[in-house]
Amino acid sequence: MSYTDYQKAQKIGEKTYKSCISEGVYPYLPVLEDMLSKEKSESQVSLGLVEIPVELIAGTYTSGRTTAFARDFMPLLEPETEFGSKWSHLYDSLCSEGQREPVKAYEYLNRFYIVEGNKRVSVQKYMGSVSLEGVVTRIIPQKDDTKENKIYFEFLDFYAKTKINYLLMSHEGSYEKLFRLIHPENSEPLNEDERLEFKFIYSLFKKEYYDKGGHKLNARIGEVLLTYIEIFGYDDIRHKNSADIRKDITKIWSEFRMLADDKPFSLIMHPTEQSQKISIAKLIPVGVQPLKIAFVYYKDPQISGWSYCHEIGREHISNVFGERVETKAFTTYDSSDISLIENIINDGYKLIFTTTPVLNAISLKCAVLHPDVIILNCSLNTAFRHVRTYYLRIYEAKFIIGAIAGSMTEENRIGYIADYPIFGMPASVNAFALGVKLVNPRAKVYLDWSTVKNHNPYEYFEKNDVDLISNKDINAPVQESREFGLYGLYSDTRFNIAMPVWDWGRMYEELVRSVINGAWKNDENANGIHGLNYYWGMSSGAIDVIYSKKLPTGTRQLVNILKNQIKSGEFTPFSGKIYSQHGILMNDTDDIMTPEEIINIDWFADNITGSIPEISELEDGCHELVSQLGIKPERQGSGI
């Protein structure tokens, strides 16, 4: 029997060998020793006896017997050889007694390379084993700026808290996000019961996903499972059986197809012609019930400047569309309150805007459960088919305000008060600093954070002789402070100079019009399987800058020139040579940073003094948002 099985395994190996040759791929087992001769490792750590996922066994440590196996560990030598005889005997032994001795292996970049036990791996892989026991030593590489390296060090943190080694991720931040989702209440490591429960859920999900055809998609199972948990919630999934999971997978299959794409989302940078084309078949006719539109705020617009901006936008579309729409605002202080959106849907609302990133999770789940309702979430850097996101390119306005500050400062020391250290914020800070540098290369920008516990940025600015400050963009109605936009300091007096304008009404008007015109699907059809992120700037009229009439004539002229050039696309703030705080060239002379690169900036320009705070340093009310979208200090690229 074992002889026959060896022949079958050999045929598999020969097929793999020929396939590799035809594709120009090395046909034998990869050798870790050869890889390490080209790479520098930092240290080695003994992991002891661990369960090794068979699918993550990538090769052998030395080149001694590598040519006896094809790249997939299937044998290549003839059955009559000593190798073939030992393989067959080992097969019989494993069938009757199971694995008696662990293999020995090195783990490098979350792949395993066998030191002792290559034939055992070959036999168990042929037998369909999911995992095998091994005594493992981890080889830790030196840190560098490559994406693979960064993800691996995030995996090390994840492994330390979970002992889970069978999940691969392809995006930075995914391991930490997964841990937060399965263990949201504390940062303590998973206990044995929690590890077993997660592995059971993973096994159920993996089987149903592969049965559906997931093995054909070019997406890592870790990212796929993360998306599933993001949408349906870990607490709910814990109580589901295989049939439930199968139904869920069918509902969100388009999300998984999108993950398999190298570019999972498309940025729509301005109102498109497609979104404004009238579809006669889908046009909402005059005389029918008005389109019911809900706006969901995370905080009361009377006390939150952010919510207040969106409330102005809601009032704008009510005025523009009149009786064709019915709008209503809803406020929640609980980001997990899915019942609020469910009730909104039950009341007949067909278009829902959730106006903050912390409401993204419940927006997504409701969108999956109610595909006939359009739900958009105001956030950056997320990609889902069921929920489109929207945001404004505020960094364009910040650049112009930076230029105003650079021309007006007398001390060449300008303060910048940021709030949340999340994606998009470094782009705004850098744009401001680049605007300063455009007109005043001697000036420095001193960055501080309004959300740090027990901290007053003004004390920091006073020590550094700051004379101008860029602060939050708008006040809530109940606040009478003049500390918003760009303002100057004179003793205890604040005098406002300029401020950016977020005209959400302009964006809401265009989005609502596309729904009323029946053109909502046009952007989706034009962008294939991608998720859609609306990311509009000054060219759309949704972003602007207003300034004091007391500005010098030359400065006003400069502002208008910059506005016109940015609107027309002749100029972008992130072009030409840009250096980080550490003197590293982040953008070269003839280059223009892409919108995706700008969104993901995790460094600060060389004329900025300041850094990203740890999440533990922030006020408690910030933790939820920052834990979802925050830039960790240890991830701050080459600059921060």
XYZ file of C-alpha atoms in Angstrom:
640
model
C 0.000 0.000 0.000
C 2.758 2.428 0.963
C 4.591 1.671 -2.313
C 1.500 2.690 -4.279
C 1.137 5.849 -2.226
C 4.758 6.741 -2.865
C 4.134 6.430 -6.595
C 1.110 8.728 -6.298
C 3.113 11.258 -4.297
C 5.940 11.060 -6.823
C 3.548 11.814 -9.671
C 2.326 14.891 -7.809
C 5.944 15.943 -7.302
C 6.798 15.455 -10.968
C 3.790 17.522 -11.989
C 4.850 20.319 -9.636
C 8.432 20.102 -10.930
C 7.345 20.447 -14.569
C 4.979 23.293 -13.728
C 7.768 25.204 -11.971
C 10.139 24.688 -14.887
C 7.563 25.961 -17.378
C 6.920 29.038 -15.219
C 10.606 29.751 -14.655
C 10.384 29.029 -10.915
C 13.027 27.125 -8.925
C 11.553 23.569 -8.881
C 13.101 22.248 -5.660
C 12.657 23.141 -2.001
C 13.744 26.697 -1.145
C 16.796 26.672 1.145
C 16.756 29.052 4.104
C 20.533 28.905 4.517
C 20.939 30.409 1.056
C 18.426 33.165 1.830
C 20.108 34.092 5.101
C 23.481 34.430 3.398
C 21.999 37.452 1.605
C 19.994 38.843 4.518
C 21.064 40.079 7.939
C 19.276 38.567 10.911
C 18.965 40.281 14.271
C 18.593 37.351 16.666
C 17.187 33.878 17.289
C 14.459 32.910 19.757
C 13.463 29.391 20.783
C 9.697 28.871 20.544
C 9.829 25.327 21.924
C 7.276 22.745 20.804
C 4.637 24.353 18.586
C 1.983 23.292 16.113
C 3.289 24.091 12.635
C 0.700 24.808 9.908
C 1.624 22.506 7.022
C 0.646 25.108 4.414
C 3.256 27.492 5.865
C 6.148 25.036 5.587
C 8.080 26.667 2.775
C 11.299 24.683 2.449
C 14.323 23.162 4.101
C 17.142 24.692 6.094
C 20.124 23.182 4.227
C 20.585 22.089 0.638
C 21.526 18.480 1.535
C 18.432 16.665 0.213
C 16.571 19.501 -1.409
C 16.620 17.931 -4.898
C 14.891 14.825 -3.542
C 11.708 16.880 -3.251
C 9.730 19.076 -5.569
C 8.882 22.574 -4.382
C 5.707 21.257 -2.699
C 7.639 18.622 -0.664
C 6.407 15.764 -2.841
C 9.156 13.178 -3.602
C 11.009 13.052 -6.930
C 13.313 10.025 -6.542
C 12.311 6.606 -7.818
C 10.387 4.242 -5.474
C 13.180 1.617 -5.566
C 15.752 3.964 -4.032
C 16.672 3.935 -0.345
C 14.900 7.276 -0.076
C 11.721 5.792 -1.553
C 11.870 2.818 0.805
C 12.275 5.028 3.897
C 9.447 7.280 2.751
C 7.154 4.254 2.363
C 8.049 2.830 5.789
C 7.450 6.231 7.360
C 4.061 6.372 5.663
C 3.100 3.010 7.206
C 4.332 4.143 10.616
C 2.392 7.405 10.528
C -0.760 5.591 9.422
C -0.573 3.139 12.326
C 0.969 5.206 15.118
C 0.717 8.863 14.147
C 3.549 11.368 14.559
C 5.843 10.141 17.313
C 8.646 12.665 17.099
C 8.431 16.369 16.343
C 10.309 17.803 13.415
C 12.899 20.508 13.958
C 12.466 23.748 12.082
C 13.362 27.392 11.798
C 10.675 30.034 11.403
C 11.619 33.026 9.278
C 9.131 35.722 8.239
C 6.292 33.418 9.325
C 7.376 30.568 7.037
C 8.884 27.330 8.308
C 12.047 25.634 7.060
C 12.757 22.073 8.129
C 16.061 21.108 9.757
C 15.163 17.502 10.649
C 12.134 15.646 9.338
C 11.774 16.581 5.665
C 10.387 13.119 4.825
C 7.899 13.375 7.702
C 6.685 16.663 6.289
C 6.455 15.117 2.827
C 4.406 12.150 4.052
C 2.097 14.200 6.269
C 1.533 16.739 3.539
C 0.613 13.899 1.184
C -1.746 12.510 3.836
C -3.514 15.864 4.041
C -2.376 16.840 7.529
C -3.285 20.383 8.488
C -0.491 20.754 11.032
C 2.330 18.854 12.679
C 4.377 19.228 15.827
C 7.807 20.761 15.673
C 10.524 22.228 17.840
C 10.937 25.666 16.338
C 13.565 28.385 16.498
C 12.525 31.797 15.241
C 15.057 33.817 13.245
C 14.243 37.505 13.620
C 15.385 39.757 10.768
C 16.668 43.264 11.164
C 14.026 45.954 10.893
C 13.771 47.849 7.650
C 11.236 49.972 5.775
C 9.875 47.254 3.497
C 6.185 46.452 3.767
C 6.858 42.737 4.333
C 9.218 43.507 7.197
C 6.787 45.897 8.880
C 3.949 43.388 8.636
C 6.169 40.670 10.089
C 7.040 42.715 13.162
C 3.336 43.401 13.621
C 2.846 39.628 13.442
C 5.418 39.182 16.222
C 3.355 41.452 18.477
C 0.207 39.544 17.510
C 1.848 36.170 18.161
C 3.069 37.280 21.580
C -0.557 37.982 22.567
C -2.260 35.059 20.816
C 0.232 32.277 19.953
C -1.607 32.144 16.609
C 0.798 31.380 13.759
C -1.497 30.187 10.964
C -2.798 33.535 9.687
C -1.038 35.566 7.026
C -1.830 39.223 6.402
C -0.970 41.443 3.461
C -1.638 44.909 4.929
C -0.005 46.870 7.715
C -2.231 47.203 10.755
C -4.292 44.084 10.034
C -2.870 41.962 12.852
C -3.541 44.634 15.444
C -7.037 45.249 14.072
C -7.839 41.532 14.275
C -6.671 41.338 17.883
C -8.853 44.311 18.831
C -11.867 42.704 17.183
C -11.526 39.333 18.900
C -10.357 40.728 22.235
C -11.778 44.264 22.511
C -12.058 44.644 26.269
C -8.395 44.413 27.232
C -4.888 43.988 25.893
C -4.073 40.855 27.895
C -2.972 37.773 25.900
C -5.600 35.250 24.860
C -6.049 32.339 27.246
C -6.160 28.723 26.088
C -9.954 28.603 25.778
C -9.988 31.800 23.703
C -7.280 30.444 21.406
C -9.181 27.193 20.876
C -12.423 29.038 20.190
C -10.774 31.274 17.601
C -9.147 28.301 15.892
C -12.515 26.546 15.709
C -14.119 29.617 14.122
C -11.188 29.920 11.715
C -11.533 26.268 10.693
C -15.275 26.588 10.054
C -14.804 29.774 8.077
C -11.879 28.468 6.042
C -13.776 25.351 4.971
C -16.862 27.282 3.871
C -14.771 29.956 2.170
C -12.741 27.413 0.200
C -15.861 25.401 -0.668
C -17.302 28.594 -2.145
C -14.179 28.972 -4.302
C -12.054 31.185 -2.088
C -8.904 29.223 -2.917
C -9.169 30.680 -6.429
C -9.036 34.263 -5.163
C -5.694 35.962 -4.726
C -6.412 37.051 -1.166
C -4.785 35.893 2.050
C -7.113 34.007 4.343
C -6.166 36.266 7.260
C -7.391 39.381 5.454
C -10.542 37.579 4.346
C -11.353 36.420 7.875
C -10.636 39.919 9.206
C -13.147 41.394 6.758
C -15.744 38.814 7.778
C -15.273 39.647 11.467
C -15.342 43.400 10.756
C -18.716 43.061 9.067
C -20.554 40.576 11.274
C -18.831 41.071 14.634
C -16.896 38.474 16.577
C -19.473 38.070 19.345
C -22.167 37.160 16.821
C -19.882 34.873 14.828
C -19.012 32.881 17.954
C -22.580 31.568 18.039
C -22.836 30.665 14.351
C -22.642 27.227 12.771
C -21.347 26.208 9.355
C -24.660 26.907 7.629
C -24.807 30.430 9.081
C -21.251 31.161 7.997
C -21.995 29.810 4.528
C -24.911 32.239 4.165
C -22.800 35.144 5.424
C -20.042 34.375 2.931
C -22.537 34.394 0.077
C -23.849 37.812 1.158
C -20.434 39.443 1.187
C -18.675 37.526 -1.578
C -18.130 40.779 -3.477
C -16.050 42.056 -0.535
C -13.753 39.034 -0.797
C -13.396 39.444 -4.553
C -12.352 43.029 -3.945
C -9.680 41.927 -1.446
C -8.095 39.824 -4.172
C -7.455 42.963 -6.216
C -4.102 44.722 -5.851
C -5.990 48.006 -5.588
C -9.139 47.242 -3.577
C -10.654 50.724 -3.767
C -10.913 53.572 -6.230
C -10.598 57.203 -5.219
C -13.114 59.454 -6.959
C -11.365 62.812 -6.808
C -14.164 65.061 -8.102
C -17.799 64.826 -9.228
C -17.907 62.550 -12.270
C -19.945 62.788 -15.443
C -21.182 59.233 -14.893
C -22.699 60.079 -11.514
C -24.711 62.942 -13.013
C -26.068 61.144 -16.079
C -29.810 60.797 -15.748
C -31.158 57.243 -15.897
C -34.760 57.418 -17.119
C -35.462 53.904 -15.845
C -34.256 54.680 -12.332
C -35.191 58.344 -12.089
C -37.256 59.133 -8.990
C -40.402 60.622 -10.576
C -41.978 63.869 -9.472
C -45.048 63.339 -7.309
C -43.901 60.197 -5.514
C -42.886 60.080 -1.868
C -39.772 62.165 -1.121
C -36.421 60.442 -0.755
C -35.896 59.982 2.986
C -32.317 60.813 3.960
C -30.854 60.272 7.435
C -27.737 61.895 8.886
C -26.219 60.096 11.856
C -23.929 62.103 14.155
C -21.686 60.699 16.835
C -21.974 63.855 18.931
C -24.549 66.617 19.213
C -23.972 69.353 16.581
C -24.506 71.961 19.296
C -21.306 70.876 21.059
C -19.298 69.246 18.255
C -17.826 71.390 15.510
C -17.467 68.311 13.295
C -21.137 67.349 13.606
C -22.116 71.004 13.185
C -20.375 71.138 9.786
C -22.350 68.118 8.620
C -25.584 69.555 10.021
C -25.040 72.632 7.855
C -24.635 70.226 4.940
C -27.934 68.526 5.794
C -29.733 71.870 5.884
C -28.177 72.736 2.526
C -29.625 69.726 0.707
C -33.012 70.318 2.333
C -32.974 73.818 0.853
C -31.688 72.697 -2.555
C -34.041 69.767 -3.141
C -37.067 71.011 -1.239
C -40.015 68.616 -1.300
C -38.081 65.973 -3.240
C -36.241 64.981 -0.069
C -37.026 64.539 3.592
C -33.966 64.802 5.831
C -33.564 64.138 9.516
C -30.617 64.171 11.917
C -29.966 61.453 14.503
C -27.359 61.549 17.254
C -25.712 58.653 19.062
C -22.921 58.437 21.608
C -22.534 54.668 21.174
C -20.572 53.551 18.112
C -21.901 49.989 18.463
C -25.570 51.048 18.550
C -26.679 49.158 15.454
C -30.300 49.365 16.596
C -30.316 53.088 15.775
C -29.576 52.477 12.099
C -31.934 49.488 12.027
C -34.714 51.729 13.337
C -33.851 54.399 10.779
C -34.145 51.817 8.003
C -37.411 50.487 9.422
C -38.757 54.049 9.289
C -38.271 54.071 5.525
C -34.986 55.963 5.085
C -33.301 54.906 1.849
C -30.140 57.020 2.002
C -28.062 57.215 5.177
C -24.928 59.262 5.846
C -22.965 58.200 8.937
C -20.711 61.167 9.523
C -17.725 59.780 11.438
C -15.286 56.867 11.011
C -16.262 55.307 14.363
C -19.673 54.459 12.865
C -18.133 52.556 9.965
C -18.586 49.094 11.517
C -22.324 49.374 12.153
C -22.771 51.098 8.785
C -21.147 48.153 7.060
C -23.169 45.500 8.856
C -26.464 47.269 8.157
C -25.516 47.754 4.506
C -24.922 44.013 4.150
C -28.229 43.180 5.832
C -30.166 45.813 3.835
C -28.723 45.942 0.301
C -31.667 48.061 -0.890
C -30.551 50.950 1.368
C -27.638 53.228 0.397
C -25.270 53.861 3.308
C -22.185 56.075 3.120
C -19.621 56.616 5.865
C -17.441 59.692 6.294
C -13.950 58.212 6.597
C -10.615 57.707 4.867
C -8.542 54.647 4.037
C -11.263 51.998 4.219
C -12.374 49.740 1.394
C -15.722 47.967 1.241
C -18.104 47.292 -1.619
C -21.246 47.610 0.478
C -20.421 51.021 1.970
C -18.950 53.875 -0.019
C -16.909 56.384 1.949
C -16.448 60.107 1.492
C -14.007 62.729 2.725
C -12.523 66.059 1.652
C -8.958 66.924 0.680
C -8.525 69.421 3.483
C -4.751 69.348 3.028
C -5.185 71.615 -0.019
C -6.629 74.348 2.178
C -4.035 73.690 4.886
C -1.264 74.311 2.362
C -2.649 77.737 1.503
C -3.129 78.622 5.163
C 0.460 77.527 5.771
C 1.582 79.960 3.086
C -0.379 82.727 4.829
C 1.239 81.806 8.156
C 4.715 81.745 6.639
C 4.248 85.216 5.203
C 2.761 86.698 8.393
C 4.967 85.276 11.167
C 7.457 87.648 12.743
C 9.178 85.089 14.969
C 9.477 82.373 12.282
C 7.876 80.011 14.828
C 4.373 78.781 14.077
C 2.269 76.451 16.208
C -0.009 73.706 14.896
C -2.576 72.047 17.181
C -3.733 68.691 15.811
C -6.408 66.556 17.430
C -6.439 62.868 16.456
C -3.296 61.044 15.247
C -5.117 59.190 12.474
C -4.577 58.695 8.753
C -5.018 61.964 6.907
C -3.808 64.113 9.797
C -0.070 63.938 8.902
C -1.008 64.973 5.355
C -2.718 68.099 6.701
C 0.168 68.957 9.023
C 2.734 68.418 6.277
C 0.744 70.423 3.736
C 0.595 73.317 6.194
C 4.354 73.066 6.797
C 5.078 72.911 3.060
C 2.955 76.023 2.573
C 5.011 77.751 5.264
C 8.243 76.681 3.572
C 7.027 77.888 0.166
C 7.165 81.517 1.302
C 9.476 81.317 4.314
C 12.140 78.580 4.341
C 13.470 79.837 7.699
C 10.235 79.284 9.618
C 9.573 76.220 11.791
C 6.267 74.554 12.638
C 5.806 73.358 16.224
C 3.301 70.509 16.365
C 1.284 69.659 19.466
C -1.899 67.706 20.243
C -5.125 68.883 21.855
C -6.127 65.329 22.836
C -3.143 64.500 25.057
C -4.109 63.992 28.705
C -3.372 66.757 31.197
C -1.518 68.811 28.630
C -1.736 72.424 27.498
C -0.249 73.098 24.041
C -0.001 76.815 24.812
C 2.666 76.173 27.430
C 4.723 74.391 24.775
C 4.182 77.226 22.298
C 5.069 79.885 24.870
C 8.386 78.183 25.579
C 9.171 78.247 21.866
C 8.099 81.861 21.210
C 5.332 80.892 18.795
C 3.408 83.882 17.433
C 0.859 82.213 15.105
C -1.220 79.067 15.665
C -3.240 76.815 13.385
C -5.972 75.145 15.448
C -9.285 73.324 14.861
C -11.149 74.389 11.757
C -14.512 75.418 13.220
C -16.314 75.999 16.507
C -19.605 74.486 17.601
C -22.471 76.995 18.094
C -22.153 77.029 21.891
C -18.456 77.910 21.739
C -17.459 81.557 21.522
C -13.702 81.028 21.417
C -11.662 82.654 18.672
C -9.195 79.754 18.808
C -9.962 78.231 15.429
C -8.330 78.378 12.020
C -5.119 80.403 11.835
C -4.845 83.103 14.466
C -2.193 85.302 16.002
C -1.196 85.734 19.631
C -0.828 89.142 21.182
C -0.609 88.999 24.967
C -3.926 87.346 25.930
C -5.632 88.407 22.710
C -6.375 86.166 19.721
C -6.933 87.670 16.265
C -8.197 85.434 13.473
C -6.352 85.492 10.163
C -7.694 82.650 7.988
C -9.542 79.346 8.152
C -10.339 76.387 5.908
C -13.950 75.813 4.880
C -15.434 72.306 4.799
C -18.467 72.652 2.527
C -20.064 69.260 3.105
C -23.257 70.621 1.591
C -21.585 70.776 -1.822
C -20.605 67.104 -1.616
C -23.953 66.006 -0.193
C -25.761 67.877 -2.951
C -23.898 66.015 -5.695
C -24.284 62.614 -4.020
C -28.002 63.095 -3.393
C -28.531 64.333 -6.939
C -26.925 61.168 -8.330
C -29.404 59.076 -6.310
C -32.417 61.153 -7.365
C -31.287 61.062 -11.007
C -30.961 57.278 -10.894
C -27.230 57.567 -11.635
C -25.970 56.154 -8.325
C -24.785 52.884 -9.882
C -22.814 54.579 -12.653
C -19.665 55.186 -10.580
C -19.783 51.577 -9.405
C -20.127 50.273 -12.959
C -17.214 52.454 -14.083
C -14.899 51.148 -11.345
C -15.485 47.399 -11.540
C -15.132 45.415 -8.311
C -13.430 48.205 -6.377
C -14.762 49.893 -3.282
C -15.474 53.576 -3.851
C -14.042 56.462 -1.836
C -15.188 59.983 -2.718
C -12.237 62.269 -1.981
C -13.036 65.745 -3.251
C -11.016 68.919 -2.995
C -11.010 72.561 -4.027
C -11.838 71.726 -7.653
C -15.276 70.478 -6.547
C -16.062 73.592 -4.527
C -16.293 71.531 -1.338
C -13.062 72.973 0.130
C -12.130 76.634 0.322
C -10.126 79.152 2.351
C -11.453 82.391 3.797
C -9.178 85.059 5.219
C -9.156 88.404 6.953
C -9.573 91.510 4.833
C -6.630 92.921 6.758
C -4.150 90.592 5.031
C -1.544 92.463 2.970
C -2.405 92.840 -0.694
C 0.495 90.651 -1.818
C -0.554 87.835 0.504
C -4.145 88.006 -0.746
C -2.882 87.818 -4.318
C -0.743 84.793 -3.455
C -3.731 83.054 -1.857
C -5.846 83.574 -4.958
C -3.071 82.349 -7.251
C -2.618 79.175 -5.173
C -6.370 78.592 -5.053
C -6.698 78.830 -8.822
C -3.693 76.613 -9.512
C -4.853 73.916 -7.090
C -8.411 74.035 -8.466
C -7.176 73.670 -12.037
C -4.762 70.875 -11.154
C -1.730 72.897 -12.253
C -0.235 72.618 -8.778
C -0.370 70.143 -5.907
C 1.163 70.674 -2.453
C 2.949 67.310 -2.477
C 5.264 67.800 -5.427
C 8.972 68.412 -5.794
C 11.629 67.589 -3.223
C 10.265 66.841 0.228
C 12.469 65.688 3.101
C 11.362 64.100 6.348
C 12.412 65.167 9.833
C 15.241 62.634 9.616
C 16.585 64.055 6.366
C 15.238 61.245 4.197
C 14.049 62.184 0.718
C 10.332 61.298 0.633
C 9.524 62.838 -2.765
C 11.906 63.825 -5.546
C 12.137 66.890 -7.757
C 10.051 65.714 -10.686
C 7.626 63.538 -8.715
C 4.065 64.163 -7.573
C 2.731 62.053 -4.725
C -0.380 60.037 -5.550
C -3.577 60.551 -3.520
C -3.080 57.096 -1.982
C 0.439 58.028 -0.894
C -0.803 61.292 0.594
C -3.549 59.563 2.589
C -1.039 57.067 3.993
C 1.659 59.576 4.961
C 3.154 58.508 8.293
C 6.067 60.956 8.462
C 6.559 64.677 9.076
C 8.405 67.207 6.916
C 11.800 68.534 7.932
C 10.537 71.955 9.079
C 8.225 70.371 11.686
C 9.135 69.828 15.329
C 6.857 67.277 16.965
C 5.788 63.640 16.868
C 2.855 61.236 17.190
C 1.753 60.521 20.787
C 1.205 57.004 22.112
C -2.451 56.028 22.389
C -1.962 55.660 26.156
C -1.106 59.385 26.300
C -4.429 60.390 24.764
C -7.679 61.196 26.520
C -9.955 58.193 26.958
C -12.568 59.543 24.562
C -10.075 59.363 21.684
C -9.127 55.717 22.041
C -11.877 54.215 19.908
C -11.199 56.356 16.853
C -7.411 56.181 17.161
C -7.437 52.422 17.724
C -9.327 52.045 14.427
C -7.499 54.538 12.219
C -4.519 55.682 14.236
C -0.896 55.866 13.159
C 1.200 54.067 15.735
C 4.443 55.784 16.745
C 6.427 52.634 15.917
C 4.886 52.616 12.417
C 5.785 56.168 11.566
C 7.781 55.395 8.475
C 11.011 57.180 7.855
C 10.116 60.550 9.220
C 8.249 60.674 12.494
